[in-house]
Amino acid sequence: MPDIRTIINAPGGTVAIAGGRHLHHTAKPLVTAITQSLLDQGFNLAVGCCKGVDETVIANIIYAEAAPVAKRLTIYSAFGDCEPTPSITAVDILTEAGKAGAKLVWNCSRTLTIPVAARLARRTDFMLRQPTAALVTIWTRPESKGTALACRTAINRHIPTLAFTTWGWGEPPPHDYPGSWERIPTLSEPWHTGWIWAPSENLFGGS
C-alpha cells in the first residue's frame, strides 16, 4: 500500500496540522502518531497557536527525545508576541518552542481590533496561503467551526486535505460542499483510520 507521500503526491514540503482546542486525553496518542509519521517521512510541519491539537503537536516536537526537530516546525499565532492573549492560546509552550528553535510567526491576523474568532480565522487563512503539501485535520467534535474552516480553505485552494475524527467509531467529519470524504487508501498506521477529501469534479484538480 502507498505511503502518505504517494497519497498526497508530495515527496516533501510542509504539512499543516489543524484541529480542535478540546482534545480529550485519549486522542493525544493519535496526534502524536500523526506528528511522528510526518516527521519520519521528511515533512516539515506548520500549526497554529492554541491549546488542544496545536499544543500537542508542538509538545511532541520540542520535547522529542530523538534528534532535535524543532527547526522543522513553524507556528502561526493570531496574536502578537507582546499583547495579552486569550486563555485559548498555548502561551507557555509557544515561548518554549521559540527557544527550542521553532519559527514563530506572530500576529497573522494583521489586526488587533477584531474579535478573537475572526483573528483565528485570519490566522488559518494566512497559514494556508504558504506553500503547503497537505492539510491534516484532527476533528475533536462535529461542530468544530475552526476545523471546518481550515478544511474548506484548503479544499478551495486544491490542497490535499485529510481528516481524523475523535468521536464515535471514526466516521467522517461533516461537510456542506460538493465532494466526499473517502478512506485513506493505506493500511499503515495511523493513516488507515483517517479520511481524504475527494472533490466531486476530480481529485485535487482544477486551476
JSON list of C-alpha atoms in Angstrom, two decimals:
[
{"chain": "A", "resi": 1, "resn": "MET", "atom": "CA", "xyz": [0.00, 0.00, 0.00]},
{"chain": "A", "resi": 2, "resn": "PRO", "atom": "CA", "xyz": [1.23, 3.56, -0.72]},
{"chain": "A", "resi": 3, "resn": "ASP", "atom": "CA", "xyz": [2.70, 5.78, 1.98]},
{"chain": "A", "resi": 4, "resn": "ILE", "atom": "CA", "xyz": [1.34, 9.23, 2.70]},
{"chain": "A", "resi": 5, "resn": "ARG", "atom": "CA", "xyz": [3.83, 10.92, 0.36]},
{"chain": "A", "resi": 6, "resn": "THR", "atom": "CA", "xyz": [2.38, 8.98, -2.56]},
{"chain": "A", "resi": 7, "resn": "ILE", "atom": "CA", "xyz": [-1.21, 9.53, -1.48]},
{"chain": "A", "resi": 8, "resn": "ILE", "atom": "CA", "xyz": [-0.87, 13.32, -1.37]},
{"chain": "A", "resi": 9, "resn": "ASN", "atom": "CA", "xyz": [1.54, 13.35, -4.32]},
{"chain": "A", "resi": 10, "resn": "ALA", "atom": "CA", "xyz": [4.23, 15.23, -2.44]},
{"chain": "A", "resi": 11, "resn": "PRO", "atom": "CA", "xyz": [7.73, 13.88, -1.74]},
{"chain": "A", "resi": 12, "resn": "GLY", "atom": "CA", "xyz": [8.31, 16.55, 0.90]},
{"chain": "A", "resi": 13, "resn": "GLY", "atom": "CA", "xyz": [7.50, 20.09, 1.88]},
{"chain": "A", "resi": 14, "resn": "THR", "atom": "CA", "xyz": [5.35, 21.43, 4.70]},
{"chain": "A", "resi": 15, "resn": "VAL", "atom": "CA", "xyz": [2.21, 19.78, 6.04]},
{"chain": "A", "resi": 16, "resn": "ALA", "atom": "CA", "xyz": [-0.14, 21.96, 8.05]},
{"chain": "A", "resi": 17, "resn": "ILE", "atom": "CA", "xyz": [-1.96, 20.42, 11.02]},
{"chain": "A", "resi": 18, "resn": "ALA", "atom": "CA", "xyz": [-5.17, 21.90, 12.40]},
{"chain": "A", "resi": 19, "resn": "GLY", "atom": "CA", "xyz": [-7.70, 20.74, 14.94]},
{"chain": "A", "resi": 20, "resn": "GLY", "atom": "CA", "xyz": [-9.89, 21.49, 17.91]},
{"chain": "A", "resi": 21, "resn": "ARG", "atom": "CA", "xyz": [-8.97, 23.07, 21.20]},
{"chain": "A", "resi": 22, "resn": "HIS", "atom": "CA", "xyz": [-11.00, 20.50, 23.15]},
{"chain": "A", "resi": 23, "resn": "LEU", "atom": "CA", "xyz": [-8.72, 17.49, 22.70]},
{"chain": "A", "resi": 24, "resn": "HIS", "atom": "CA", "xyz": [-9.52, 14.59, 25.02]},
{"chain": "A", "resi": 25, "resn": "HIS", "atom": "CA", "xyz": [-6.51, 12.87, 26.53]},
{"chain": "A", "resi": 26, "resn": "THR", "atom": "CA", "xyz": [-7.48, 9.60, 24.82]},
{"chain": "A", "resi": 27, "resn": "ALA", "atom": "CA", "xyz": [-6.94, 11.26, 21.41]},
{"chain": "A", "resi": 28, "resn": "LYS", "atom": "CA", "xyz": [-3.45, 12.56, 22.15]},
{"chain": "A", "resi": 29, "resn": "PRO", "atom": "CA", "xyz": [-1.74, 9.31, 21.04]},
{"chain": "A", "resi": 30, "resn": "LEU", "atom": "CA", "xyz": [-3.36, 9.78, 17.62]},
{"chain": "A", "resi": 31, "resn": "VAL", "atom": "CA", "xyz": [-1.95, 13.29, 17.30]},
{"chain": "A", "resi": 32, "resn": "THR", "atom": "CA", "xyz": [1.44, 12.02, 18.44]},
{"chain": "A", "resi": 33, "resn": "ALA", "atom": "CA", "xyz": [1.41, 9.21, 15.86]},
{"chain": "A", "resi": 34, "resn": "ILE", "atom": "CA", "xyz": [0.43, 11.57, 13.04]},
{"chain": "A", "resi": 35, "resn": "THR", "atom": "CA", "xyz": [3.13, 14.07, 14.00]},
{"chain": "A", "resi": 36, "resn": "GLN", "atom": "CA", "xyz": [5.84, 11.41, 14.21]},
{"chain": "A", "resi": 37, "resn": "SER", "atom": "CA", "xyz": [4.82, 9.76, 10.94]},
{"chain": "A", "resi": 38, "resn": "LEU", "atom": "CA", "xyz": [5.01, 13.06, 9.06]},
{"chain": "A", "resi": 39, "resn": "LEU", "atom": "CA", "xyz": [8.42, 13.85, 10.55]},
{"chain": "A", "resi": 40, "resn": "ASP", "atom": "CA", "xyz": [9.68, 10.35, 9.73]},
{"chain": "A", "resi": 41, "resn": "GLN", "atom": "CA", "xyz": [8.62, 10.81, 6.11]},
{"chain": "A", "resi": 42, "resn": "GLY", "atom": "CA", "xyz": [10.60, 14.03, 5.82]},
{"chain": "A", "resi": 43, "resn": "PHE", "atom": "CA", "xyz": [7.90, 16.68, 6.08]},
{"chain": "A", "resi": 44, "resn": "ASN", "atom": "CA", "xyz": [8.17, 19.98, 7.89]},
{"chain": "A", "resi": 45, "resn": "LEU", "atom": "CA", "xyz": [5.14, 20.94, 9.96]},
{"chain": "A", "resi": 46, "resn": "ALA", "atom": "CA", "xyz": [3.03, 24.05, 10.48]},
{"chain": "A", "resi": 47, "resn": "VAL", "atom": "CA", "xyz": [0.48, 24.58, 13.26]},
{"chain": "A", "resi": 48, "resn": "GLY", "atom": "CA", "xyz": [-1.49, 27.30, 14.99]},
{"chain": "A", "resi": 49, "resn": "CYS", "atom": "CA", "xyz": [-1.13, 28.76, 18.45]},
{"chain": "A", "resi": 50, "resn": "CYS", "atom": "CA", "xyz": [-3.95, 27.30, 20.54]},
{"chain": "A", "resi": 51, "resn": "LYS", "atom": "CA", "xyz": [-4.41, 24.69, 23.20]},
{"chain": "A", "resi": 52, "resn": "GLY", "atom": "CA", "xyz": [-5.59, 21.23, 22.18]},
{"chain": "A", "resi": 53, "resn": "VAL", "atom": "CA", "xyz": [-4.27, 19.85, 18.90]},
{"chain": "A", "resi": 54, "resn": "ASP", "atom": "CA", "xyz": [-1.82, 22.71, 18.24]},
{"chain": "A", "resi": 55, "resn": "GLU", "atom": "CA", "xyz": [-0.28, 22.44, 21.69]},
{"chain": "A", "resi": 56, "resn": "THR", "atom": "CA", "xyz": [0.00, 18.64, 21.45]},
{"chain": "A", "resi": 57, "resn": "VAL", "atom": "CA", "xyz": [1.83, 18.80, 18.12]},
{"chain": "A", "resi": 58, "resn": "ILE", "atom": "CA", "xyz": [4.23, 21.43, 19.45]},
{"chain": "A", "resi": 59, "resn": "ALA", "atom": "CA", "xyz": [4.91, 19.44, 22.62]},
{"chain": "A", "resi": 60, "resn": "ASN", "atom": "CA", "xyz": [5.62, 16.26, 20.64]},
{"chain": "A", "resi": 61, "resn": "ILE", "atom": "CA", "xyz": [8.25, 18.11, 18.64]},
{"chain": "A", "resi": 62, "resn": "ILE", "atom": "CA", "xyz": [10.03, 20.24, 21.21]},
{"chain": "A", "resi": 63, "resn": "TYR", "atom": "CA", "xyz": [10.11, 17.53, 23.86]},
{"chain": "A", "resi": 64, "resn": "ALA", "atom": "CA", "xyz": [11.21, 14.77, 21.48]},
{"chain": "A", "resi": 65, "resn": "GLU", "atom": "CA", "xyz": [13.90, 12.51, 22.88]},
{"chain": "A", "resi": 66, "resn": "ALA", "atom": "CA", "xyz": [15.33, 11.89, 19.43]},
{"chain": "A", "resi": 67, "resn": "ALA", "atom": "CA", "xyz": [17.45, 14.37, 17.48]},
{"chain": "A", "resi": 68, "resn": "PRO", "atom": "CA", "xyz": [16.10, 17.94, 17.81]},
{"chain": "A", "resi": 69, "resn": "VAL", "atom": "CA", "xyz": [13.45, 18.63, 15.17]},
{"chain": "A", "resi": 70, "resn": "ALA", "atom": "CA", "xyz": [12.06, 21.97, 16.38]},
{"chain": "A", "resi": 71, "resn": "LYS", "atom": "CA", "xyz": [13.62, 23.77, 13.42]},
{"chain": "A", "resi": 72, "resn": "ARG", "atom": "CA", "xyz": [11.23, 21.85, 11.17]},
{"chain": "A", "resi": 73, "resn": "LEU", "atom": "CA", "xyz": [8.22, 23.46, 12.87]},
{"chain": "A", "resi": 74, "resn": "THR", "atom": "CA", "xyz": [6.54, 26.78, 12.05]},
{"chain": "A", "resi": 75, "resn": "ILE", "atom": "CA", "xyz": [3.92, 28.14, 14.46]},
{"chain": "A", "resi": 76, "resn": "TYR", "atom": "CA", "xyz": [1.40, 30.71, 13.26]},
{"chain": "A", "resi": 77, "resn": "SER", "atom": "CA", "xyz": [-0.07, 32.88, 16.01]},
{"chain": "A", "resi": 78, "resn": "ALA", "atom": "CA", "xyz": [-3.17, 35.03, 15.64]},
{"chain": "A", "resi": 79, "resn": "PHE", "atom": "CA", "xyz": [-1.79, 37.31, 18.30]},
{"chain": "A", "resi": 80, "resn": "GLY", "atom": "CA", "xyz": [1.24, 39.50, 18.82]},
{"chain": "A", "resi": 81, "resn": "ASP", "atom": "CA", "xyz": [4.16, 38.46, 20.98]},
{"chain": "A", "resi": 82, "resn": "CYS", "atom": "CA", "xyz": [3.76, 41.47, 23.28]},
{"chain": "A", "resi": 83, "resn": "GLU", "atom": "CA", "xyz": [-0.03, 41.69, 23.63]},
{"chain": "A", "resi": 84, "resn": "PRO", "atom": "CA", "xyz": [-2.27, 39.98, 26.18]},
{"chain": "A", "resi": 85, "resn": "THR", "atom": "CA", "xyz": [-3.59, 36.73, 24.77]},
{"chain": "A", "resi": 86, "resn": "PRO", "atom": "CA", "xyz": [-6.83, 34.87, 25.48]},
{"chain": "A", "resi": 87, "resn": "SER", "atom": "CA", "xyz": [-6.90, 31.70, 27.55]},
{"chain": "A", "resi": 88, "resn": "ILE", "atom": "CA", "xyz": [-7.26, 29.53, 24.44]},
{"chain": "A", "resi": 89, "resn": "THR", "atom": "CA", "xyz": [-3.66, 30.32, 23.49]},
{"chain": "A", "resi": 90, "resn": "ALA", "atom": "CA", "xyz": [-0.85, 27.93, 24.49]},
{"chain": "A", "resi": 91, "resn": "VAL", "atom": "CA", "xyz": [1.34, 30.83, 25.60]},
{"chain": "A", "resi": 92, "resn": "ASP", "atom": "CA", "xyz": [3.91, 28.95, 27.67]},
{"chain": "A", "resi": 93, "resn": "ILE", "atom": "CA", "xyz": [4.68, 26.32, 25.07]},
{"chain": "A", "resi": 94, "resn": "LEU", "atom": "CA", "xyz": [5.00, 28.94, 22.32]},
{"chain": "A", "resi": 95, "resn": "THR", "atom": "CA", "xyz": [7.79, 30.55, 24.31]},
{"chain": "A", "resi": 96, "resn": "GLU", "atom": "CA", "xyz": [9.49, 27.19, 24.83]},
{"chain": "A", "resi": 97, "resn": "ALA", "atom": "CA", "xyz": [9.13, 26.32, 21.14]},
{"chain": "A", "resi": 98, "resn": "GLY", "atom": "CA", "xyz": [10.84, 29.56, 20.13]},
{"chain": "A", "resi": 99, "resn": "LYS", "atom": "CA", "xyz": [13.73, 28.83, 22.46]},
{"chain": "A", "resi": 100, "resn": "ALA", "atom": "CA", "xyz": [13.98, 25.29, 21.04]},
{"chain": "A", "resi": 101, "resn": "GLY", "atom": "CA", "xyz": [14.38, 26.61, 17.50]},
{"chain": "A", "resi": 102, "resn": "ALA", "atom": "CA", "xyz": [10.88, 26.62, 16.06]},
{"chain": "A", "resi": 103, "resn": "LYS", "atom": "CA", "xyz": [9.91, 29.52, 13.80]},
{"chain": "A", "resi": 104, "resn": "LEU", "atom": "CA", "xyz": [7.16, 31.70, 15.27]},
{"chain": "A", "resi": 105, "resn": "VAL", "atom": "CA", "xyz": [5.10, 33.97, 13.02]},
{"chain": "A", "resi": 106, "resn": "TRP", "atom": "CA", "xyz": [3.26, 36.49, 15.21]},
{"chain": "A", "resi": 107, "resn": "ASN", "atom": "CA", "xyz": [0.01, 38.39, 14.60]},
{"chain": "A", "resi": 108, "resn": "CYS", "atom": "CA", "xyz": [-1.00, 36.56, 11.44]},
{"chain": "A", "resi": 109, "resn": "SER", "atom": "CA", "xyz": [-4.41, 38.21, 11.72]},
{"chain": "A", "resi": 110, "resn": "ARG", "atom": "CA", "xyz": [-2.69, 41.53, 10.95]},
{"chain": "A", "resi": 111, "resn": "THR", "atom": "CA", "xyz": [-5.06, 43.45, 13.23]},
{"chain": "A", "resi": 112, "resn": "LEU", "atom": "CA", "xyz": [-5.76, 43.91, 16.91]},
{"chain": "A", "resi": 113, "resn": "THR", "atom": "CA", "xyz": [-9.30, 45.26, 16.61]},
{"chain": "A", "resi": 114, "resn": "ILE", "atom": "CA", "xyz": [-11.47, 42.31, 15.51]},
{"chain": "A", "resi": 115, "resn": "PRO", "atom": "CA", "xyz": [-12.96, 39.51, 17.67]},
{"chain": "A", "resi": 116, "resn": "VAL", "atom": "CA", "xyz": [-10.84, 36.51, 18.65]},
{"chain": "A", "resi": 117, "resn": "ALA", "atom": "CA", "xyz": [-12.72, 34.11, 16.35]},
{"chain": "A", "resi": 118, "resn": "ALA", "atom": "CA", "xyz": [-12.09, 36.37, 13.37]},
{"chain": "A", "resi": 119, "resn": "ARG", "atom": "CA", "xyz": [-8.41, 36.66, 14.25]},
{"chain": "A", "resi": 120, "resn": "LEU", "atom": "CA", "xyz": [-8.10, 32.86, 14.41]},
{"chain": "A", "resi": 121, "resn": "ALA", "atom": "CA", "xyz": [-9.83, 32.57, 11.03]},
{"chain": "A", "resi": 122, "resn": "ARG", "atom": "CA", "xyz": [-7.38, 35.03, 9.51]},
{"chain": "A", "resi": 123, "resn": "ARG", "atom": "CA", "xyz": [-4.52, 33.10, 11.07]},
{"chain": "A", "resi": 124, "resn": "THR", "atom": "CA", "xyz": [-5.74, 29.91, 9.39]},
{"chain": "A", "resi": 125, "resn": "ASP", "atom": "CA", "xyz": [-6.11, 31.70, 6.06]},
{"chain": "A", "resi": 126, "resn": "PHE", "atom": "CA", "xyz": [-2.57, 33.10, 6.36]},
{"chain": "A", "resi": 127, "resn": "MET", "atom": "CA", "xyz": [-1.08, 29.70, 7.26]},
{"chain": "A", "resi": 128, "resn": "LEU", "atom": "CA", "xyz": [-2.72, 28.01, 4.27]},
{"chain": "A", "resi": 129, "resn": "ARG", "atom": "CA", "xyz": [-1.51, 30.72, 1.90]},
{"chain": "A", "resi": 130, "resn": "GLN", "atom": "CA", "xyz": [2.03, 29.49, 2.49]},
{"chain": "A", "resi": 131, "resn": "PRO", "atom": "CA", "xyz": [3.38, 26.64, 0.32]},
{"chain": "A", "resi": 132, "resn": "THR", "atom": "CA", "xyz": [1.53, 23.63, 1.75]},
{"chain": "A", "resi": 133, "resn": "ALA", "atom": "CA", "xyz": [1.88, 19.99, 0.66]},
{"chain": "A", "resi": 134, "resn": "ALA", "atom": "CA", "xyz": [-1.26, 18.94, 2.56]},
{"chain": "A", "resi": 135, "resn": "LEU", "atom": "CA", "xyz": [-3.54, 19.79, 5.45]},
{"chain": "A", "resi": 136, "resn": "VAL", "atom": "CA", "xyz": [-4.15, 17.20, 8.17]},
{"chain": "A", "resi": 137, "resn": "THR", "atom": "CA", "xyz": [-7.07, 17.93, 10.49]},
{"chain": "A", "resi": 138, "resn": "ILE", "atom": "CA", "xyz": [-7.98, 16.31, 13.79]},
{"chain": "A", "resi": 139, "resn": "TRP", "atom": "CA", "xyz": [-11.66, 16.91, 14.49]},
{"chain": "A", "resi": 140, "resn": "THR", "atom": "CA", "xyz": [-12.46, 16.88, 18.20]},
{"chain": "A", "resi": 141, "resn": "ARG", "atom": "CA", "xyz": [-16.20, 17.38, 17.73]},
{"chain": "A", "resi": 142, "resn": "PRO", "atom": "CA", "xyz": [-18.56, 17.56, 14.74]},
{"chain": "A", "resi": 143, "resn": "GLU", "atom": "CA", "xyz": [-19.48, 21.23, 15.29]},
{"chain": "A", "resi": 144, "resn": "SER", "atom": "CA", "xyz": [-15.88, 22.48, 15.26]},
{"chain": "A", "resi": 145, "resn": "LYS", "atom": "CA", "xyz": [-16.14, 25.66, 13.20]},
{"chain": "A", "resi": 146, "resn": "GLY", "atom": "CA", "xyz": [-12.40, 26.33, 13.15]},
{"chain": "A", "resi": 147, "resn": "THR", "atom": "CA", "xyz": [-11.51, 22.87, 11.85]},
{"chain": "A", "resi": 148, "resn": "ALA", "atom": "CA", "xyz": [-14.29, 23.06, 9.26]},
{"chain": "A", "resi": 149, "resn": "LEU", "atom": "CA", "xyz": [-12.96, 26.42, 8.10]},
{"chain": "A", "resi": 150, "resn": "ALA", "atom": "CA", "xyz": [-9.45, 25.01, 7.74]},
{"chain": "A", "resi": 151, "resn": "CYS", "atom": "CA", "xyz": [-10.78, 22.14, 5.60]},
{"chain": "A", "resi": 152, "resn": "ARG", "atom": "CA", "xyz": [-12.89, 24.43, 3.44]},
{"chain": "A", "resi": 153, "resn": "THR", "atom": "CA", "xyz": [-9.99, 26.83, 2.91]},
{"chain": "A", "resi": 154, "resn": "ALA", "atom": "CA", "xyz": [-7.58, 24.06, 1.92]},
{"chain": "A", "resi": 155, "resn": "ILE", "atom": "CA", "xyz": [-10.09, 22.36, -0.37]},
{"chain": "A", "resi": 156, "resn": "ASN", "atom": "CA", "xyz": [-10.85, 25.66, -2.14]},
{"chain": "A", "resi": 157, "resn": "ARG", "atom": "CA", "xyz": [-7.11, 26.06, -2.75]},
{"chain": "A", "resi": 158, "resn": "HIS", "atom": "CA", "xyz": [-6.75, 22.49, -4.05]},
{"chain": "A", "resi": 159, "resn": "ILE", "atom": "CA", "xyz": [-4.55, 21.47, -1.13]},
{"chain": "A", "resi": 160, "resn": "PRO", "atom": "CA", "xyz": [-4.82, 17.72, -0.34]},
{"chain": "A", "resi": 161, "resn": "THR", "atom": "CA", "xyz": [-6.93, 17.56, 2.82]},
{"chain": "A", "resi": 162, "resn": "LEU", "atom": "CA", "xyz": [-7.00, 14.70, 5.30]},
{"chain": "A", "resi": 163, "resn": "ALA", "atom": "CA", "xyz": [-9.14, 14.28, 8.40]},
{"chain": "A", "resi": 164, "resn": "PHE", "atom": "CA", "xyz": [-9.35, 12.22, 11.56]},
{"chain": "A", "resi": 165, "resn": "THR", "atom": "CA", "xyz": [-12.28, 12.25, 13.95]},
{"chain": "A", "resi": 166, "resn": "THR", "atom": "CA", "xyz": [-12.05, 11.52, 17.65]},
{"chain": "A", "resi": 167, "resn": "TRP", "atom": "CA", "xyz": [-15.66, 10.62, 18.40]},
{"chain": "A", "resi": 168, "resn": "GLY", "atom": "CA", "xyz": [-17.83, 7.59, 17.74]},
{"chain": "A", "resi": 169, "resn": "TRP", "atom": "CA", "xyz": [-16.36, 4.91, 15.50]},
{"chain": "A", "resi": 170, "resn": "GLY", "atom": "CA", "xyz": [-14.19, 7.14, 13.37]},
{"chain": "A", "resi": 171, "resn": "GLU", "atom": "CA", "xyz": [-16.90, 8.28, 10.99]},
{"chain": "A", "resi": 172, "resn": "PRO", "atom": "CA", "xyz": [-16.01, 11.07, 8.53]},
{"chain": "A", "resi": 173, "resn": "PRO", "atom": "CA", "xyz": [-16.45, 14.70, 9.54]},
{"chain": "A", "resi": 174, "resn": "PRO", "atom": "CA", "xyz": [-19.47, 16.67, 8.31]},
{"chain": "A", "resi": 175, "resn": "HIS", "atom": "CA", "xyz": [-19.27, 18.88, 5.24]},
{"chain": "A", "resi": 176, "resn": "ASP", "atom": "CA", "xyz": [-21.53, 21.20, 3.27]},
{"chain": "A", "resi": 177, "resn": "TYR", "atom": "CA", "xyz": [-19.67, 21.47, -0.03]},
{"chain": "A", "resi": 178, "resn": "PRO", "atom": "CA", "xyz": [-19.51, 19.25, -3.17]},
{"chain": "A", "resi": 179, "resn": "GLY", "atom": "CA", "xyz": [-17.43, 16.11, -2.80]},
{"chain": "A", "resi": 180, "resn": "SER", "atom": "CA", "xyz": [-16.97, 13.42, -0.18]},
{"chain": "A", "resi": 181, "resn": "TRP", "atom": "CA", "xyz": [-14.62, 12.03, 2.45]},
{"chain": "A", "resi": 182, "resn": "GLU", "atom": "CA", "xyz": [-13.07, 8.71, 1.42]},
{"chain": "A", "resi": 183, "resn": "ARG", "atom": "CA", "xyz": [-10.93, 6.34, 3.45]},
{"chain": "A", "resi": 184, "resn": "ILE", "atom": "CA", "xyz": [-7.22, 7.00, 3.07]},
{"chain": "A", "resi": 185, "resn": "PRO", "atom": "CA", "xyz": [-6.07, 4.12, 0.83]},
{"chain": "A", "resi": 186, "resn": "THR", "atom": "CA", "xyz": [-3.41, 2.62, 3.08]},
{"chain": "A", "resi": 187, "resn": "LEU", "atom": "CA", "xyz": [-3.07, 0.02, 5.81]},
{"chain": "A", "resi": 188, "resn": "SER", "atom": "CA", "xyz": [-0.26, 1.84, 7.58]},
{"chain": "A", "resi": 189, "resn": "GLU", "atom": "CA", "xyz": [-0.85, 3.37, 11.00]},
{"chain": "A", "resi": 190, "resn": "PRO", "atom": "CA", "xyz": [-2.18, 5.84, 11.87]},
{"chain": "A", "resi": 191, "resn": "TRP", "atom": "CA", "xyz": [-3.34, 6.79, 8.38]},
{"chain": "A", "resi": 192, "resn": "HIS", "atom": "CA", "xyz": [-5.68, 3.86, 7.79]},
{"chain": "A", "resi": 193, "resn": "THR", "atom": "CA", "xyz": [-8.17, 5.33, 10.29]},
{"chain": "A", "resi": 194, "resn": "GLY", "atom": "CA", "xyz": [-8.37, 8.68, 8.51]},
{"chain": "A", "resi": 195, "resn": "TRP", "atom": "CA", "xyz": [-10.18, 10.23, 5.57]},
{"chain": "A", "resi": 196, "resn": "ILE", "atom": "CA", "xyz": [-9.07, 12.11, 2.47]},
{"chain": "A", "resi": 197, "resn": "TRP", "atom": "CA", "xyz": [-11.20, 14.65, 0.65]},
{"chain": "A", "resi": 198, "resn": "ALA", "atom": "CA", "xyz": [-12.34, 13.80, -2.88]},
{"chain": "A", "resi": 199, "resn": "PRO", "atom": "CA", "xyz": [-13.93, 16.75, -4.71]},
{"chain": "A", "resi": 200, "resn": "SER", "atom": "CA", "xyz": [-16.90, 15.91, -6.89]},
{"chain": "A", "resi": 201, "resn": "GLU", "atom": "CA", "xyz": [-15.11, 17.07, -10.08]},
{"chain": "A", "resi": 202, "resn": "ASN", "atom": "CA", "xyz": [-11.69, 15.45, -9.89]},
{"chain": "A", "resi": 203, "resn": "LEU", "atom": "CA", "xyz": [-9.28, 14.71, -7.07]},
{"chain": "A", "resi": 204, "resn": "PHE", "atom": "CA", "xyz": [-7.32, 17.87, -6.27]},
{"chain": "A", "resi": 205, "resn": "GLY", "atom": "CA", "xyz": [-7.62, 19.07, -9.83]},
{"chain": "A", "resi": 206, "resn": "GLY", "atom": "CA", "xyz": [-8.65, 22.40, -11.28]},
{"chain": "A", "resi": 207, "resn": "SER", "atom": "CA", "xyz": [-6.82, 25.62, -11.79]}
]
